[in-house]
Structure formats: structure tokens, C-alpha cells
C-alpha positions as a printed NumPy array, in Angstrom:
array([[ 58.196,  11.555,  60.993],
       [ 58.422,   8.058,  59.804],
       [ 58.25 ,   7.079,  56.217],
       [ 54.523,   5.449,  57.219],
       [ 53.264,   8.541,  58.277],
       [ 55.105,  10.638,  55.077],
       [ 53.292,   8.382,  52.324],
       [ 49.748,   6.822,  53.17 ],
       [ 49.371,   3.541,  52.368],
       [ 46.377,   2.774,  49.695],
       [ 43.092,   1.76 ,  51.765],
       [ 42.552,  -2.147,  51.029],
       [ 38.93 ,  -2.78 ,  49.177],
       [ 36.932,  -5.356,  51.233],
       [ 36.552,  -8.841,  50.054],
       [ 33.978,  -9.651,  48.184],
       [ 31.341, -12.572,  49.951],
       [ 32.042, -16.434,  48.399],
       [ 29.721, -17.175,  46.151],
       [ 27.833, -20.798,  45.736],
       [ 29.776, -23.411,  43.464],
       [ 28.615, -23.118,  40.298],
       [ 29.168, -22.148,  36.66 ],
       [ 31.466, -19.115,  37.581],
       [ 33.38 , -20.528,  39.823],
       [ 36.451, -19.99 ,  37.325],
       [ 35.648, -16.372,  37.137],
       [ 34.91 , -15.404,  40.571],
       [ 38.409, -17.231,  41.699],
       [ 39.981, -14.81 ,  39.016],
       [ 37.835, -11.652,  41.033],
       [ 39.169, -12.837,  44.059],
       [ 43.033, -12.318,  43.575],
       [ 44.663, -10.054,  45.693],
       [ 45.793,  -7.18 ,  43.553],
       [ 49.369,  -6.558,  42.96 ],
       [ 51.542,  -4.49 ,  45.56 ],
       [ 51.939,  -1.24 ,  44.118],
       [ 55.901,  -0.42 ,  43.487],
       [ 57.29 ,   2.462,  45.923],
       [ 59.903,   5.234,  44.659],
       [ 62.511,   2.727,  46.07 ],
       [ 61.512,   0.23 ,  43.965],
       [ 61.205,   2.256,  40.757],
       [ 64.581,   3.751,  41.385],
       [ 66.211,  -0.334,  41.535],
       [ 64.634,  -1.188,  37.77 ],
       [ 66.785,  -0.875,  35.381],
       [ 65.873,   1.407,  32.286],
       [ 64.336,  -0.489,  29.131],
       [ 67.054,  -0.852,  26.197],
       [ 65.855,  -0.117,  22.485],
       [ 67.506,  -1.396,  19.673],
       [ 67.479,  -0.561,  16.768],
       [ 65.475,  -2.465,  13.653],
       [ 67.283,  -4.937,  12.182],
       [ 67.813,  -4.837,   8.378],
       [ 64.579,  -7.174,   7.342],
       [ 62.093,  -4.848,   8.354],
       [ 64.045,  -1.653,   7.489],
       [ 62.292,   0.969,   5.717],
       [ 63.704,   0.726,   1.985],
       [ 65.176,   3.428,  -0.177],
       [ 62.223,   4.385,  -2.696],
       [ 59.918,   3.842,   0.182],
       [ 57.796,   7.377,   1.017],
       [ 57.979,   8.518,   4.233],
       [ 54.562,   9.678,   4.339],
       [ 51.313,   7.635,   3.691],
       [ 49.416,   8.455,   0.669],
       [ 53.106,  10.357,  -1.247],
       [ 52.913,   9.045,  -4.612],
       [ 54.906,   6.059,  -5.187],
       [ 55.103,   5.967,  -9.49 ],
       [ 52.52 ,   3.793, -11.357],
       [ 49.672,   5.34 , -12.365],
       [ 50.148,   9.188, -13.038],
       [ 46.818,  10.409, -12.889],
       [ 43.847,   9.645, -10.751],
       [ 41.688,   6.364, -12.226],
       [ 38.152,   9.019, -12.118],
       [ 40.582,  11.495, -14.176],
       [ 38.374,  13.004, -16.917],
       [ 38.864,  10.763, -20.362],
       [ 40.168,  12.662, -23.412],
       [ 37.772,  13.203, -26.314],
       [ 38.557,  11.62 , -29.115],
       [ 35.405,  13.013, -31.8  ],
       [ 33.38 ,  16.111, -31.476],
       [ 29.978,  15.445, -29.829],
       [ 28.638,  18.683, -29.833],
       [ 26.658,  19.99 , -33.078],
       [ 28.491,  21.517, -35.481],
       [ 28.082,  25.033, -36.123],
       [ 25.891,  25.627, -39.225],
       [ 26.802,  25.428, -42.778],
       [ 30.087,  23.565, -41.991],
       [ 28.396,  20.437, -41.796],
       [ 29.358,  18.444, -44.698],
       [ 26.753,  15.894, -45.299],
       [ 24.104,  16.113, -42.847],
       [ 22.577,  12.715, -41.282],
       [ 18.934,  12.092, -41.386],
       [ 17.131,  11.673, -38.524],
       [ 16.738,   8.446, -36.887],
       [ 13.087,   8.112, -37.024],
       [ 12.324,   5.365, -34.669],
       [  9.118,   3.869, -35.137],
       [  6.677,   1.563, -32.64 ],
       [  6.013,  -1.833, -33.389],
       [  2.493,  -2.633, -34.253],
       [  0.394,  -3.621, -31.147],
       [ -1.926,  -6.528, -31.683],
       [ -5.209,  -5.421, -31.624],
       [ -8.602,  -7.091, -29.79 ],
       [ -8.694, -10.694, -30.684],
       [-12.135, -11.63 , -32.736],
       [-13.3  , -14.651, -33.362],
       [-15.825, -15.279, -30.349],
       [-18.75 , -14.897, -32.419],
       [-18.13 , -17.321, -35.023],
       [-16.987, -20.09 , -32.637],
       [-20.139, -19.226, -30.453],
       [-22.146, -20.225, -33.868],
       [-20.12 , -23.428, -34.928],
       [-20.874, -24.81 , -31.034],
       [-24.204, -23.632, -32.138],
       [-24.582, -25.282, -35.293],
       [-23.015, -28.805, -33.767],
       [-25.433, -28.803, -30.955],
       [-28.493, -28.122, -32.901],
       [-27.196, -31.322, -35.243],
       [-26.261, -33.524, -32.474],
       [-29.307, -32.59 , -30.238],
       [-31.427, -33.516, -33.596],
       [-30.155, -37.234, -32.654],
       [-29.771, -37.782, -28.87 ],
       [-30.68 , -35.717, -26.026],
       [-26.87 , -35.565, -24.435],
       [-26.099, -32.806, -26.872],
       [-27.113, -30.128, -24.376],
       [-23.506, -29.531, -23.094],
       [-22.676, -28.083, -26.553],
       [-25.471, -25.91 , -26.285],
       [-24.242, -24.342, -22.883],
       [-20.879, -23.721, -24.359],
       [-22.4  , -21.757, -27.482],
       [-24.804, -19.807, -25.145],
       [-22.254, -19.019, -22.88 ],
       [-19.767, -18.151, -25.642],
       [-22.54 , -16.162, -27.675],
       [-23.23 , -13.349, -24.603],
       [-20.024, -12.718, -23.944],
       [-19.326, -12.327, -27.756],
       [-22.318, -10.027, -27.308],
       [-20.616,  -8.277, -24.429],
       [-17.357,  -7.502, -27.036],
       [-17.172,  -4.427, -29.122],
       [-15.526,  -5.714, -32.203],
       [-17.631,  -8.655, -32.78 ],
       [-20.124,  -8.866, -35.019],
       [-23.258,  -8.985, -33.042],
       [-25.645, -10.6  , -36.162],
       [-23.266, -13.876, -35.653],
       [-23.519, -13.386, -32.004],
       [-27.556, -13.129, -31.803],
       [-27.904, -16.008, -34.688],
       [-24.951, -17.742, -32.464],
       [-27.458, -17.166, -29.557],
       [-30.887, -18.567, -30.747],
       [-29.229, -21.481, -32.44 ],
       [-27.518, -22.735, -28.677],
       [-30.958, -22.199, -27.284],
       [-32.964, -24.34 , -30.033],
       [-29.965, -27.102, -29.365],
       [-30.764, -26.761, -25.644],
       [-34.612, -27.092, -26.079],
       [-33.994, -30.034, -28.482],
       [-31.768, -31.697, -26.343],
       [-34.235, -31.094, -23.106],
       [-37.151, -32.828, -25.393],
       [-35.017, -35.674, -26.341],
       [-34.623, -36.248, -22.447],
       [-38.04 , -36.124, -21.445],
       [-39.212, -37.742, -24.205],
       [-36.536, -40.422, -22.866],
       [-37.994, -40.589, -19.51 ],
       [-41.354, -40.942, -20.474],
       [-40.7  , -43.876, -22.506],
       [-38.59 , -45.557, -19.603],
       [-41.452, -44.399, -17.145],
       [-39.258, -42.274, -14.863],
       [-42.255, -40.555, -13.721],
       [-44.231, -43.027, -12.931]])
């Protein structure tokens, strides 16, 4: 037998079809490379064996290093989560060998602020000061509003006193009326009606 017929040779992939110019032209020349002849037993006898020498003295392994990863090298003794001694008792003492007992810290809330009042009695001073300006000219009415306005929802509030918020009420509403008769009285005079 000849040495062709003792060893098959490796079957040869087919070529691959050209592709257009383009972008990957780089990287289908790279695809296209003929692969490198595999080496025979003849060959692999011919080599020469690799040579390994030994480290040389600046990356040596020094004396105090550990041979093992994670051997303890000195430093710390004890692990850094390593419980912490006590230094006072926390725990209560047994009874009677207390010797002056602490009194208990009583901690106390601080004082909420409570429902703001006042609504009424501003709703009446608007009052008031539109009833005196709508006495004079008839563009007092805005005060009124604000005192009407202020008055019911003074009404609408538990903690206000509702005898300032009804006399709050009927004041805006004679200011209003006052102011309404200044106007039309205004407008007659300057025959806005006709």
C-alpha cells in the first residue's frame, strides 16, 4: 500500500461564491484564505521540542509569600465583622443590686397647633369697612363680596363663633345693597337708561 492510500487526505471544503464589492470586502478576503496545510507525523517528528526556562529572579515568588491564595499573610488577626468586645453591661441588672436607679425618660409630644380662628372677625371688619365706604360711593361693593364670602365659610368652621359670623354676614349684604343703590342711583342721574 502506498502512504496515500494508508492515511486519507482531509476532503477540501468548496469555495465559497465572490461576493459584490462592498463594505465587507476586507472580511470576506479574510474568509477566503486557504486554510493552513495540516502537519503530518513526519513533520511533527522534525520540530524540535519547546525549551522552558526557568523564572528569572524579578518575578520569583518571595520568601514570606503563601503558597496558597487566601493563607493568612499577618496584619489583621481577626476578621473586620469579628464580634466587638463589650465594654459596659447593657442588660438590666438583676434586682436589688441596682444602686441608684434612673428615672424613666418620659418623652413627651410637642404641642400641635390647633384650628386657626380668626375668620369670623375678619369676615366682620370687611363688613364693617364696606358698609362705611358703601355709605359714600357705590364702588364699595368689592369689600362686601370679600366679607360675604369670608362670613359663610367662617360659618362652615367649627370653632368660630357663628354670632360674629351671622352679624359678619348681614353687615356684607347691607354694604352690597348700599353699594348697588349708590350705582343705580348713579345711572339714573347720568341717564344710562334712557
Amino acid at each position: 500500500m502506498s502512504p496515500e492510500e494508508r492515511m486519507p487526505q482531509p476532503a477540501v471544503p468548496p469555495r465559497p461564491p465572490l461576493p459584490d464589492a462592498g463594505a465587507d470586502a476586507h472580511a470576506t478576503a479574510a474568509a477566503m484564505r486557504p486554510a493552513p496545510p495540516l502537519p503530518d507525523a513526519d513533520t511533527k517528528a522534525a520540530l524540535p521540542a519547546p525549551a522552558v526556562e526557568p523564572p528569572s529572579p524579578d518575578v520569583a515568588l518571595a520568601d514570606d509569600a503563601s503558597p496558597l491564595p487566601g493563607a493568612h499573610r499577618g496584619g489583621f488577626l481577626r476578621l473586620p465583622t469579628a464580634p466587638v468586645a463589650v465594654v459596659s453591661q447593657s442588660a438590666p441588672a438583676e434586682p436589688g443590686t441596682e444602686e441608684d436607679p434612673e428615672p424613666p425618660a418620659k418623652w413627651l409630644m410637642p404641642p400641635t397647633e390647633g384650628p386657626h380662628r380668626g375668620l369670623g372677625a375678619w369676615a366682620l371688619a370687611f363688613a364693617v369697612a364696606g358698609l362705611a365706604v358703601s355709605l359714600f360711593v357705590g364702588w364699595g361693593f368689592p369689600i362686601g363680596i370679600v366679607a360675604v364670602v369670608s362670613a359663610i365659610l367662617a360659618l362652615r368652621r367649627p370653632l368660630e363663633s357663628r354670632a360674629v359670623a351671622v352679624w359678619a354676614l348681614a353687615l356684607g349684604v347691607l354694604s352690597i345693597l348700599y353699594s348697588a343703590g349708590w350705582l343705580l342711583f348713579t345711572a339714573m342721574r347720568a341717564n344710562f337708561f334712557g
